[in-house]
mmCIF file of C-alpha atoms in Angstrom:
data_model
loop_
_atom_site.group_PDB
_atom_site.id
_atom_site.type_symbol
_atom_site.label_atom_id
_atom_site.label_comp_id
_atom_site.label_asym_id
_atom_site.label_seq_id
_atom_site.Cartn_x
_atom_site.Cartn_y
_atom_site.Cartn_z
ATOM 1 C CA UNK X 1118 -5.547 4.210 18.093
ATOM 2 C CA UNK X 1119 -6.333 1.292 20.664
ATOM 3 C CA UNK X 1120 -3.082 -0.807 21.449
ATOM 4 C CA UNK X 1121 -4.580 -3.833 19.953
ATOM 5 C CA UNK X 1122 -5.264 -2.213 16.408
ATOM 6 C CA UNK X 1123 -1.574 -0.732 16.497
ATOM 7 C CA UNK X 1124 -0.128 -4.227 17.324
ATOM 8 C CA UNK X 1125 -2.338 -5.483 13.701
ATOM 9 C CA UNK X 1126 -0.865 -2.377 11.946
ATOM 10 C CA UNK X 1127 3.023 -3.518 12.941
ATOM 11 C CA UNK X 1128 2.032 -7.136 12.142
ATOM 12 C CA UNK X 1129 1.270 -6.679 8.341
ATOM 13 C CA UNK X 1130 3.435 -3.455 7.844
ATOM 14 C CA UNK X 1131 6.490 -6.314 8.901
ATOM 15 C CA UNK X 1132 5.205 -9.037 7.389
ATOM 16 C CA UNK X 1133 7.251 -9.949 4.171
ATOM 17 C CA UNK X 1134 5.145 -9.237 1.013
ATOM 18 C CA UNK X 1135 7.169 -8.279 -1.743
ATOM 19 C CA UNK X 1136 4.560 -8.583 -4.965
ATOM 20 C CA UNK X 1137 4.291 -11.935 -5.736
ATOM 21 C CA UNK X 1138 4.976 -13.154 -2.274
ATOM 22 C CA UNK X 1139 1.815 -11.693 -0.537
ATOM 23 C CA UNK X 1140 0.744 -14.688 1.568
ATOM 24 C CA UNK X 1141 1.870 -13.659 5.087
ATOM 25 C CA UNK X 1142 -0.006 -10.627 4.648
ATOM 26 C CA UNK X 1143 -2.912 -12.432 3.518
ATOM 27 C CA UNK X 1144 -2.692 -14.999 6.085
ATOM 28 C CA UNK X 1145 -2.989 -12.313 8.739
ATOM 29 C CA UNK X 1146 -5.882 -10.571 6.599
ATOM 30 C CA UNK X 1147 -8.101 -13.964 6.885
ATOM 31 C CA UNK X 1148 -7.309 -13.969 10.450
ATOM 32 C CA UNK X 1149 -8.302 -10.958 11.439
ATOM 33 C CA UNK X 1150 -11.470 -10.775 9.009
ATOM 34 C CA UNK X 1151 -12.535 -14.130 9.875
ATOM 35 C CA UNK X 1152 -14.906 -13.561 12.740
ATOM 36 C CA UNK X 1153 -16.350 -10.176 11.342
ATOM 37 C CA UNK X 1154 -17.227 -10.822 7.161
ATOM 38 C CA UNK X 1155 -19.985 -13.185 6.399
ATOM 39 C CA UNK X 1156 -17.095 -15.031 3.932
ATOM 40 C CA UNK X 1157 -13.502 -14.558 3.371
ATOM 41 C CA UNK X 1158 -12.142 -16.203 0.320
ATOM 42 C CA UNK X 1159 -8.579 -16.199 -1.340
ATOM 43 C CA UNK X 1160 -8.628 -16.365 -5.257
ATOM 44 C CA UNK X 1161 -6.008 -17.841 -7.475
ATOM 45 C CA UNK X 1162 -4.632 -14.636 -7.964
ATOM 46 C CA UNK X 1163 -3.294 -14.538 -4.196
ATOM 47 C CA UNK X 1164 -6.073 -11.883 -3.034
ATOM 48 C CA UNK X 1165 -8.169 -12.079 -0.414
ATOM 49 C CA UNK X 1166 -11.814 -10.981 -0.556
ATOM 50 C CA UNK X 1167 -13.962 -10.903 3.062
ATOM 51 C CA UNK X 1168 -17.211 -10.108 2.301
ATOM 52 C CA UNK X 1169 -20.509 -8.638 4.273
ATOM 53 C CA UNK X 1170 -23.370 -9.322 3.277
ATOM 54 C CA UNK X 1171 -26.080 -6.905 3.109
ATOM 55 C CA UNK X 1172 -29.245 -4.774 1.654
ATOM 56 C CA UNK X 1173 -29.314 -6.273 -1.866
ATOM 57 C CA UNK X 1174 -31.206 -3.266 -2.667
ATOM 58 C CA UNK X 1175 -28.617 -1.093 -1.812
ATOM 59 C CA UNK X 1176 -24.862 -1.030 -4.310
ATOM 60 C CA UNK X 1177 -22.661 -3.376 -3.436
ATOM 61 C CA UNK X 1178 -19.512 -2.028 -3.049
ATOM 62 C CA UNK X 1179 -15.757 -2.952 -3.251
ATOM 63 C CA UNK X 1180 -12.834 -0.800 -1.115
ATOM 64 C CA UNK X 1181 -9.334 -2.415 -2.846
ATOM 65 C CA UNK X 1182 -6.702 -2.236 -0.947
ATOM 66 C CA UNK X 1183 -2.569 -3.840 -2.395
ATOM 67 C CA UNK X 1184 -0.817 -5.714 0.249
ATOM 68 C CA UNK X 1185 2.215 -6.188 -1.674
ATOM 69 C CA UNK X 1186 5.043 -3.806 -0.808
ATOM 70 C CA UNK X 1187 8.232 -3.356 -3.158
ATOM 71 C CA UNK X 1188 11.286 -5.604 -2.614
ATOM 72 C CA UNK X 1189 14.749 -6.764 -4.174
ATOM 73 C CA UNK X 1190 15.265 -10.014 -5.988
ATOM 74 C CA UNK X 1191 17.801 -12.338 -5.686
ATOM 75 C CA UNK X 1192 19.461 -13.004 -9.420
ATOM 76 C CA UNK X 1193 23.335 -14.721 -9.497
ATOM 77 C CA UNK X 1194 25.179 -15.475 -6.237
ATOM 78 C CA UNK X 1195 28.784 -15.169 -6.907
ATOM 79 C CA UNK X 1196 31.436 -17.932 -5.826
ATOM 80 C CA UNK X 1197 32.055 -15.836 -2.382
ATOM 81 C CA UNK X 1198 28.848 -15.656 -1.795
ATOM 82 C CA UNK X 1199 27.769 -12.723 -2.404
ATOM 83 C CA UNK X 1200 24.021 -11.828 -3.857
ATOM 84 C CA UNK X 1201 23.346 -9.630 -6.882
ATOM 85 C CA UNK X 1202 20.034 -8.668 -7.292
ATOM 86 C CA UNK X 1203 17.007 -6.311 -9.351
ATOM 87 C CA UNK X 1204 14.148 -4.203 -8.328
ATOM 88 C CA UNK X 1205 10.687 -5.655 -7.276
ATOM 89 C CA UNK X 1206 8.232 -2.424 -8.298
ATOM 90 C CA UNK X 1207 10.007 0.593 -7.575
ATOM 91 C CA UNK X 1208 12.887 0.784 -5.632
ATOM 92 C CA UNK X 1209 15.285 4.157 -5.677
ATOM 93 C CA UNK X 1210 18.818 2.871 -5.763
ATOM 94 C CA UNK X 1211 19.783 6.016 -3.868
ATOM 95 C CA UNK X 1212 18.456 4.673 -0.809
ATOM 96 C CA UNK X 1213 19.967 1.115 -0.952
ATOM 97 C CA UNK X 1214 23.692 1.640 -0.230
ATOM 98 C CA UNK X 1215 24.228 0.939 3.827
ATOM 99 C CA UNK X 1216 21.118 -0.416 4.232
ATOM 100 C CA UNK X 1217 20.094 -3.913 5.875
ATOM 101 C CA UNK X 1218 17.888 -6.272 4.036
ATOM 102 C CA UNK X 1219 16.062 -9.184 5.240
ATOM 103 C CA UNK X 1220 16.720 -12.487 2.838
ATOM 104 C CA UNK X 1221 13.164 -14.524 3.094
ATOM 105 C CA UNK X 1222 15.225 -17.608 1.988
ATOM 106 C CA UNK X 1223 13.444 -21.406 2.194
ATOM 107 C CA UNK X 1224 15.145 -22.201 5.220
ATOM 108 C CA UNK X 1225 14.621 -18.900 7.008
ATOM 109 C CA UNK X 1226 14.872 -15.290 7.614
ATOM 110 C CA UNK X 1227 18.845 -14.302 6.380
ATOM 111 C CA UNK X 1228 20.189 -10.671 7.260
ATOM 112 C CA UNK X 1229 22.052 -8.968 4.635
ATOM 113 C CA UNK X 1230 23.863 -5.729 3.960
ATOM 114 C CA UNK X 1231 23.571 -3.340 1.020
ATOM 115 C CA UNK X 1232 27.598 -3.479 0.209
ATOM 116 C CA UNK X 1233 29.455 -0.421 -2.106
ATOM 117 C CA UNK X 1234 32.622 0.542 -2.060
ATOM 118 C CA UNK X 1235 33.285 2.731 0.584
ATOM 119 C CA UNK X 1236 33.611 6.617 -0.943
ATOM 120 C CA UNK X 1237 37.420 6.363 -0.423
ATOM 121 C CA UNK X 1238 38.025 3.575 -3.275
ATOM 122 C CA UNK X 1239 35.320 5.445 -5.737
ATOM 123 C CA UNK X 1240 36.497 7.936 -8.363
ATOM 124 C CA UNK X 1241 35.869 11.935 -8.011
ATOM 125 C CA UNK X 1242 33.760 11.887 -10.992
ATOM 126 C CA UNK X 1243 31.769 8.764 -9.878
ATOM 127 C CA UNK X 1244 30.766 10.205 -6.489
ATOM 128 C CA UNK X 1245 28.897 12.494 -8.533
ATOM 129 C CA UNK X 1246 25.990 9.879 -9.966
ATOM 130 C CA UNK X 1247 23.702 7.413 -8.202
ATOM 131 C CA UNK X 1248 25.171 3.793 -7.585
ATOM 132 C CA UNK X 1249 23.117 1.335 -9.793
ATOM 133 C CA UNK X 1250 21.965 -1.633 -8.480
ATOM 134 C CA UNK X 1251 23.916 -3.704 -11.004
ATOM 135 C CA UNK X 1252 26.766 -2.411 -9.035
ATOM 136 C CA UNK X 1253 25.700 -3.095 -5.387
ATOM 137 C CA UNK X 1254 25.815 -6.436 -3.850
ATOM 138 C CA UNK X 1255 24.117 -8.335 -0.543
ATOM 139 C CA UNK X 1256 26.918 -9.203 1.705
ATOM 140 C CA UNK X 1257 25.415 -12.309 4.000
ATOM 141 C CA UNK X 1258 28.232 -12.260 6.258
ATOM 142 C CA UNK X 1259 28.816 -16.002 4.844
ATOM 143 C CA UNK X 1260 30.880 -18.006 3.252
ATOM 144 C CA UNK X 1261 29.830 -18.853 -0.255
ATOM 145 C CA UNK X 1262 29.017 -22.778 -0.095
ATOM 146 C CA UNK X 1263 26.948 -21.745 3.003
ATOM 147 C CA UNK X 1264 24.974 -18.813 1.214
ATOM 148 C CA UNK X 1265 24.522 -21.415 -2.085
ATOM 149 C CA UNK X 1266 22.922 -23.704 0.357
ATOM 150 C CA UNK X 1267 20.450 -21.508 1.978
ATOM 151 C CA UNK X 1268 20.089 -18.915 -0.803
ATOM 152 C CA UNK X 1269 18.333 -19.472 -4.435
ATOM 153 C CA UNK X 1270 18.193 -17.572 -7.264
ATOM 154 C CA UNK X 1271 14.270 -15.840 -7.556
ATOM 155 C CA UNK X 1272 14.645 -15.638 -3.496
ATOM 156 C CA UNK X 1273 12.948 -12.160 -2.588
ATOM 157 C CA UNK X 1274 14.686 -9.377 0.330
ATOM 158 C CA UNK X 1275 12.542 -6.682 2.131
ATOM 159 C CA UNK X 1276 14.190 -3.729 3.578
ATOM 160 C CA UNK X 1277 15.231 -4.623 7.118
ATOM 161 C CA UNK X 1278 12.677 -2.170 9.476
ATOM 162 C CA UNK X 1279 9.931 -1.897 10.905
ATOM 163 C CA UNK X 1280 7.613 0.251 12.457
ATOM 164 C CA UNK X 1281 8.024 2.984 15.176
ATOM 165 C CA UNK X 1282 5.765 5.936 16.748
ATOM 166 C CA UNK X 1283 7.957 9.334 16.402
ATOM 167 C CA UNK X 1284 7.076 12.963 17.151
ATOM 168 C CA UNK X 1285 3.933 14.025 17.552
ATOM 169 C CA UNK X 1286 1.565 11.861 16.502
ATOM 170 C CA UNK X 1287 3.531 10.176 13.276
ATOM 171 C CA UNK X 1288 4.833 6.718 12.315
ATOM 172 C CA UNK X 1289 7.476 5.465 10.200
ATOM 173 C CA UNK X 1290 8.160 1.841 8.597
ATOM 174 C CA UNK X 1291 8.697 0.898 5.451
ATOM 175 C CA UNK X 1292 5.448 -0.562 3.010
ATOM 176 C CA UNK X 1293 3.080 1.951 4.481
ATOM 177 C CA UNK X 1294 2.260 1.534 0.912
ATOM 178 C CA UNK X 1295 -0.517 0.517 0.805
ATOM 179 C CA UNK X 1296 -0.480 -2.019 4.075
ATOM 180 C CA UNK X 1297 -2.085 0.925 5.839
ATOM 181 C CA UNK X 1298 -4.574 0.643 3.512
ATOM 182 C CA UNK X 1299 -4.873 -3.041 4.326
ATOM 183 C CA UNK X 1300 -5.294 -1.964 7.716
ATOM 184 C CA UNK X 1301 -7.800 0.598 7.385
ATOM 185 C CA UNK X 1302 -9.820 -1.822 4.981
ATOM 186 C CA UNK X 1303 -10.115 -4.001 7.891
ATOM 187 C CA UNK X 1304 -11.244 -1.515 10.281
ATOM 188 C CA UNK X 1305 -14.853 -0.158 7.804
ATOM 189 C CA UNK X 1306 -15.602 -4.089 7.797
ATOM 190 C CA UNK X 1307 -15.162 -4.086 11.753
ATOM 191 C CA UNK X 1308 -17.204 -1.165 11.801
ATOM 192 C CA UNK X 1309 -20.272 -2.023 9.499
ATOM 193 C CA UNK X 1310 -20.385 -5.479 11.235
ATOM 194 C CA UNK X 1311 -20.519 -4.136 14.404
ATOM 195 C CA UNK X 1312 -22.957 -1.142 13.712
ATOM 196 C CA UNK X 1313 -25.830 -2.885 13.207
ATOM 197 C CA UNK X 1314 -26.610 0.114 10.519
ATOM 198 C CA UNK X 1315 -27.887 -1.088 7.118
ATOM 199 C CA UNK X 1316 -25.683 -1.311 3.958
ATOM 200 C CA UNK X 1317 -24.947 -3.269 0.851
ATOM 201 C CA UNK X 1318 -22.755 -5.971 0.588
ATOM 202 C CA UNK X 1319 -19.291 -4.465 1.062
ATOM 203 C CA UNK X 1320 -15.967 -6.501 0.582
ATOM 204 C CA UNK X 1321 -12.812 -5.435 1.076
ATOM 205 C CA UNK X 1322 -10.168 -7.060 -1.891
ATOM 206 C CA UNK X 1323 -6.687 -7.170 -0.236
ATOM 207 C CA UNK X 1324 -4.868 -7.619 -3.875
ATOM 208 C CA UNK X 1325 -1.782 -8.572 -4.807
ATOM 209 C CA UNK X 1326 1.028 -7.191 -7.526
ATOM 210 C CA UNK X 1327 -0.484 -3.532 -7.801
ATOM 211 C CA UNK X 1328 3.564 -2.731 -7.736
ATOM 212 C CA UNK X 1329 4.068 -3.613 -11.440
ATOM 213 C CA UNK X 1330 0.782 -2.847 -12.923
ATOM 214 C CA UNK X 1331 -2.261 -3.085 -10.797
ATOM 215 C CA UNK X 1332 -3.089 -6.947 -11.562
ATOM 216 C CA UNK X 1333 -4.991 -8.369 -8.902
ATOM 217 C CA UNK X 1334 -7.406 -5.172 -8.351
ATOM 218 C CA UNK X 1335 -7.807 -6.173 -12.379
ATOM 219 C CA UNK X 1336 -8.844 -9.975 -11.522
ATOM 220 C CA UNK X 1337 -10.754 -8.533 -8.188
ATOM 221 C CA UNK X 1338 -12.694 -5.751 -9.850
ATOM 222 C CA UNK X 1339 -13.819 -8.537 -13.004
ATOM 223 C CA UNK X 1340 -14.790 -11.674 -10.387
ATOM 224 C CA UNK X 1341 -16.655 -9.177 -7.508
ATOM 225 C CA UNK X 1342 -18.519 -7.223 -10.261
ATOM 226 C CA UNK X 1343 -19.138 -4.472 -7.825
ATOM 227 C CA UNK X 1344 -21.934 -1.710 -8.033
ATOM 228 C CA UNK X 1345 -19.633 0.943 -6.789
ATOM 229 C CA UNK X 1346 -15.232 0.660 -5.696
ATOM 230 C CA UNK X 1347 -13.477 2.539 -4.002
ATOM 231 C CA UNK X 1348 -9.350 2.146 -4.385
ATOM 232 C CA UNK X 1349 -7.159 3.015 -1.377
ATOM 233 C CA UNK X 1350 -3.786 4.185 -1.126
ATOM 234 C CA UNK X 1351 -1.470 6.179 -0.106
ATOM 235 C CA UNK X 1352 -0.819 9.018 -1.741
ATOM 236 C CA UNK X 1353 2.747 11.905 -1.955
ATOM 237 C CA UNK X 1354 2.692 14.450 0.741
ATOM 238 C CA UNK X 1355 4.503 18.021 -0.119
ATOM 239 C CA UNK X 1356 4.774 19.417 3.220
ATOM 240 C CA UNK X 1357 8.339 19.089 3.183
ATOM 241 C CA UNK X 1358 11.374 20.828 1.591
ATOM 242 C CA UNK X 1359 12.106 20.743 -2.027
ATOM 243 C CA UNK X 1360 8.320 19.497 -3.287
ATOM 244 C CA UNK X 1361 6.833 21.920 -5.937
ATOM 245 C CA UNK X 1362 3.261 22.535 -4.690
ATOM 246 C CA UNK X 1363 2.222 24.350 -8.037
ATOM 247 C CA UNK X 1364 2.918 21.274 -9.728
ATOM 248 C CA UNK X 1365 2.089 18.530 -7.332
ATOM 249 C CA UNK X 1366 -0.549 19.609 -4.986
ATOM 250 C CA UNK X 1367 -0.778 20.956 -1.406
ATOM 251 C CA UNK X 1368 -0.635 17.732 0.121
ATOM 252 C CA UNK X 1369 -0.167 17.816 4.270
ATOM 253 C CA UNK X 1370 0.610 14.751 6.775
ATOM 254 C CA UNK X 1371 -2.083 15.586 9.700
ATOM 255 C CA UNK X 1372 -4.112 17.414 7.157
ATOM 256 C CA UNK X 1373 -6.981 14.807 6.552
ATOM 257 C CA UNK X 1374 -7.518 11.558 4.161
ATOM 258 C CA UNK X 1375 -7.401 12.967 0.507
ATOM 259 C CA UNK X 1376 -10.055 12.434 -1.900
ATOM 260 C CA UNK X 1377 -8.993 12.273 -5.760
ATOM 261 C CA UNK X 1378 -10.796 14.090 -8.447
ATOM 262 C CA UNK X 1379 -10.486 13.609 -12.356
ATOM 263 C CA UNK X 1380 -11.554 11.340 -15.095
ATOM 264 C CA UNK X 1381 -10.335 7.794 -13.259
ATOM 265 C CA UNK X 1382 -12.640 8.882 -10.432
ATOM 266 C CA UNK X 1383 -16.489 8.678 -11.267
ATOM 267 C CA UNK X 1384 -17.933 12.640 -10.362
ATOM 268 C CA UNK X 1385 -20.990 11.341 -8.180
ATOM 269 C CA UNK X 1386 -18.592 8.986 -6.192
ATOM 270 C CA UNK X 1387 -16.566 12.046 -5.913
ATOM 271 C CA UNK X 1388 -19.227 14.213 -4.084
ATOM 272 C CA UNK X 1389 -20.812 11.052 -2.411
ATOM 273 C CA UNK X 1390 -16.692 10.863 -0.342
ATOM 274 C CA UNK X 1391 -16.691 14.738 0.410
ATOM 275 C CA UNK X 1392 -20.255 14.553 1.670
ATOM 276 C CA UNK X 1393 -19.642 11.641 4.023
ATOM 277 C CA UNK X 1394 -16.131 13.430 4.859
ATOM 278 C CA UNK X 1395 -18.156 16.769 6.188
ATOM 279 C CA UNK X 1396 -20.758 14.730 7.975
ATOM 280 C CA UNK X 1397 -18.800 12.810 9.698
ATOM 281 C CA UNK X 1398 -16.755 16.104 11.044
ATOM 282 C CA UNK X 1399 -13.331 14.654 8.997
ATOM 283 C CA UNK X 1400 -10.702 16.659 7.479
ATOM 284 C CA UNK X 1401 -9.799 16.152 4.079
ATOM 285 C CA UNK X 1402 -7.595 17.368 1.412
ATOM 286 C CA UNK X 1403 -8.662 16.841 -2.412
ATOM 287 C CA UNK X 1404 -5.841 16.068 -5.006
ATOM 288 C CA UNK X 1405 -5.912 16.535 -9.346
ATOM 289 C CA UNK X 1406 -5.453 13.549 -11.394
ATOM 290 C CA UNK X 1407 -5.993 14.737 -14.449
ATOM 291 C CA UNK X 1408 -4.991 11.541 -15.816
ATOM 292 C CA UNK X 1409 -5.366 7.589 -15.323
ATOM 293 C CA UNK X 1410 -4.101 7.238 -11.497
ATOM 294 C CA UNK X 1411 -1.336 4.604 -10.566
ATOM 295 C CA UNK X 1412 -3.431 3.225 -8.373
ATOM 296 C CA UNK X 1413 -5.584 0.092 -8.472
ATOM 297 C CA UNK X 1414 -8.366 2.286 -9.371
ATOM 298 C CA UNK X 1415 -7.154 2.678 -12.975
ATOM 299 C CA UNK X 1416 -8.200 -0.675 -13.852
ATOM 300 C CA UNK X 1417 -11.179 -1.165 -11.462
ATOM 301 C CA UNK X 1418 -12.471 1.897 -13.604
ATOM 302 C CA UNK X 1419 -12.793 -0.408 -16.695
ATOM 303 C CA UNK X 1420 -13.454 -3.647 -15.277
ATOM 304 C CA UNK X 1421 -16.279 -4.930 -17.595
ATOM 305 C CA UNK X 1422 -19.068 -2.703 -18.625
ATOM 306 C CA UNK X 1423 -17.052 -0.416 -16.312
ATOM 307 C CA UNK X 1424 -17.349 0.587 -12.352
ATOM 308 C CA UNK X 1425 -18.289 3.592 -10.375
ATOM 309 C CA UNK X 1426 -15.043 3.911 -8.977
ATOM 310 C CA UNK X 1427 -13.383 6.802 -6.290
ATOM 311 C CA UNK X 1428 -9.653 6.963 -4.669
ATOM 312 C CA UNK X 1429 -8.968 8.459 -1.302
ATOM 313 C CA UNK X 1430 -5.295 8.072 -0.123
ATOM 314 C CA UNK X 1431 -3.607 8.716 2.995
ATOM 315 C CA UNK X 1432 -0.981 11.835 2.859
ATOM 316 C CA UNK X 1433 3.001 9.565 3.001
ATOM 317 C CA UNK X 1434 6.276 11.190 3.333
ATOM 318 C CA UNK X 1435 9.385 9.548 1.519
ATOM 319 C CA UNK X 1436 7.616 7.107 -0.760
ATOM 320 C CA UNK X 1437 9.442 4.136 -1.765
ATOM 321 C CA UNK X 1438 12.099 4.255 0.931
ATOM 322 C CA UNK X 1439 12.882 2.477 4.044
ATOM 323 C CA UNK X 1440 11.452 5.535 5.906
ATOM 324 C CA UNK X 1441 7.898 6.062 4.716
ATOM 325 C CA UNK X 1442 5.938 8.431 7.232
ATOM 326 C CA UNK X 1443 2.311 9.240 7.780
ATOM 327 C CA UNK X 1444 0.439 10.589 10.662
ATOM 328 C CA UNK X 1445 -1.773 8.584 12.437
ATOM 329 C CA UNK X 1446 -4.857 10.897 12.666
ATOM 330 C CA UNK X 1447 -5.220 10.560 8.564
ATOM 331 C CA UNK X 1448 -5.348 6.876 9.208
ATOM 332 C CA UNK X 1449 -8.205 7.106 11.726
ATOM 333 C CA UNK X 1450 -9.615 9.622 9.563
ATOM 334 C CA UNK X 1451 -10.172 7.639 6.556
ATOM 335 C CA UNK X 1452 -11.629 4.719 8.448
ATOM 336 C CA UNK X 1453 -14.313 6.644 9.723
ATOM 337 C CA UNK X 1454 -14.936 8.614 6.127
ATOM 338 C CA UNK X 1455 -15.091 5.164 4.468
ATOM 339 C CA UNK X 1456 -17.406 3.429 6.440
ATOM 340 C CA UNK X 1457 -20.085 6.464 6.222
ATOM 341 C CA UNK X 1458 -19.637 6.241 2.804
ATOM 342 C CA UNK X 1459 -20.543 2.940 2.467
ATOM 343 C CA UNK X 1460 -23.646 3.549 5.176
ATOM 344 C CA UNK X 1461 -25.396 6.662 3.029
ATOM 345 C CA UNK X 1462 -24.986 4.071 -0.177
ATOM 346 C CA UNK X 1463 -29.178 4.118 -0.477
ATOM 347 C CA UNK X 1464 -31.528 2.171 -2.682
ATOM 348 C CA UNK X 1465 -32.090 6.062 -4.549
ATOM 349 C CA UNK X 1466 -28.237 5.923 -5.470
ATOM 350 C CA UNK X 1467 -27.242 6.585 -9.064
ATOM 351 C CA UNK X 1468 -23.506 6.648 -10.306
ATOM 352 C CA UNK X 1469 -24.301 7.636 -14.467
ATOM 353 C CA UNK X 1470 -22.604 10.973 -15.006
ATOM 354 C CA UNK X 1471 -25.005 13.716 -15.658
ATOM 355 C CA UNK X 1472 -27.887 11.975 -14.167
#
């Protein structure tokens, strides 16, 4: 990965974008896209769509990517000043006690600690069971007329890291989920502008609040009307300890983008991802859904008459956490599997089932 491309992969994976507060991620989205799509618009929604034109005789096509990340919520400061708070999307409260948060207050950035009584002060029988978050507060450090000036109730935290390179050839930050599929989105619309190749009009949809139910890829998938989607994500990796492979896949970090197969994912799109995957030389894995996928590609799927729609993913370690790990190769791996399967899109194409 070139040095410039890593720098715009730490930019959005630490820019604040808990759902419903997406705009510095989009903001950095428009930037980047700006010079490369033939138009880059942000709907009402909060999601930005940079589109390239192309072969109107070839599918359009739409690769939807979430830029939101999940989050805590500020909901009562007390009279010392200290924050109680709930869940934006899914947070594990397992993972919160000790931690450092980052207040994205009006006035500015605020650090804050995760603050439990220490295991001394906590009964036997409690140290058994998970700390909820109604019993955890933000300490700000601050006395309380200070934090009720600078803090307000609805104000949203993020978990206070960042990125880093470790071992051999990995990466760890929190919101990996999905901003390296941000990321990635932006490198196939670098790549088909700069090929020169022919295509369809691609757009990349940078959406907003898939955390609590997939609703901008649902405004997206209805406004862009495309001929064919593709939804990318990230997707659990059981390559470590304790993960039942019989029951949730053999999933490896290192091991190649993975391609989703099942009745959210349309069966020629299916084929159309593994065939670009082996011509382009690209390792990939292939995962069961057997179901609806919680993935913006469960309601691209049924977005008006209904969409052509595939999921590839990108293997993650530790979802949900403060520590979410992928390797690097899958990410460079789906970028160049994406973009050829957005080149071989042909005017012969056909995505009915059965046909």
């Amino acid at each position: 990965m070139e040095s410039t491309d890593e720098k715009f992969l730490q930019a959005i994976l630490e820019a604040p974008s808990p759902t419903g507060c997406e705009e510095p991620v989009a903001a950095l989205v428009r930037e980047r896209l700006g010079g490369a799509a033939t138009t880059v618009e942000t709907d009402v929604m909060g999601s930005v769509h940079a589109t390239l034109e192309g072969d109107p005789a070839r599918p359009s096509c739409m690769l939807s990517v979430h830029m939101d990340e999940i989050g805590l919520m500020v909901t009562y400061i007390s009279d010392e000043g200290f924050l109680s708070f709930a869940a934006v999307g899914g947070v594990d409260a397992a993972v919160l006690p000790g931690m450092r948060v980052d207040v994205h207050a009006t006035g500015g950035v605020l650090r804050g600690v995760v603050g439990r009584k220490p295991i001394h002060l906590i009964e036997a029988d409690d140290r058994k069971s998970i700390t909820p978050l109604s019993k955890l507060v933000i300490d700000l450090g601050m006395p309380g007329d200070a934090v009720r000036e600078a803090v307000r109730v609805g104000d949203v935290m993020t978990f206070g890291v960042g990125f880093e390179r470790f071992g051999q050839g990995m990466a760890v930050s929190r919101a990996f989920d999905d901003k390296c599929g941000v990321f990635i989105a932006c490198r196939v619309l670098e790549r088909l502008a700069a090929s020169g190749k022919p295509h369809g009009t691609f757009t990349v949809a940078a959406t907003v609040q898939e955390e609590i139910g997939t609703r901008g890829a649902i405004t997206s998938a209805y406004g862009i009307a495309p001929q064919v989607a593709l939804a990318f994500d990230v997707t659990h990796a059981t390559d470590y300890p304790g993960i039942d492979k019989s029951r949730y896949g053999d999933i490896r970090c290192g091991g190649g983008p993975v391609i989703a197969r099942g009745p959210n994912i349309n069966p020629h799109v299916f084929e159309r991802l593994v065939a670009a995957a082996e011509a382009e030389g690209v390792a990939y894995q292939l995962e069961a859904e057997p179901s609806v996928t919680g993935t913006d590609a469960r309601s691209i799927q049924v977005s008006r008459g209904g969409i052509a729609t595939g999921l590839v993913s990108v293997p993650l370690r530790y979802m949900h956490t403060p520590t979410e790990v992928v390797a690097l190769d899958d990410v460079e791996g789906a970028v160049a599997l994406l973009t050829r399967f957005v080149e071989d899109l042909d005017e012969a194409t056909t995505f009915i089932p059965g046909l």
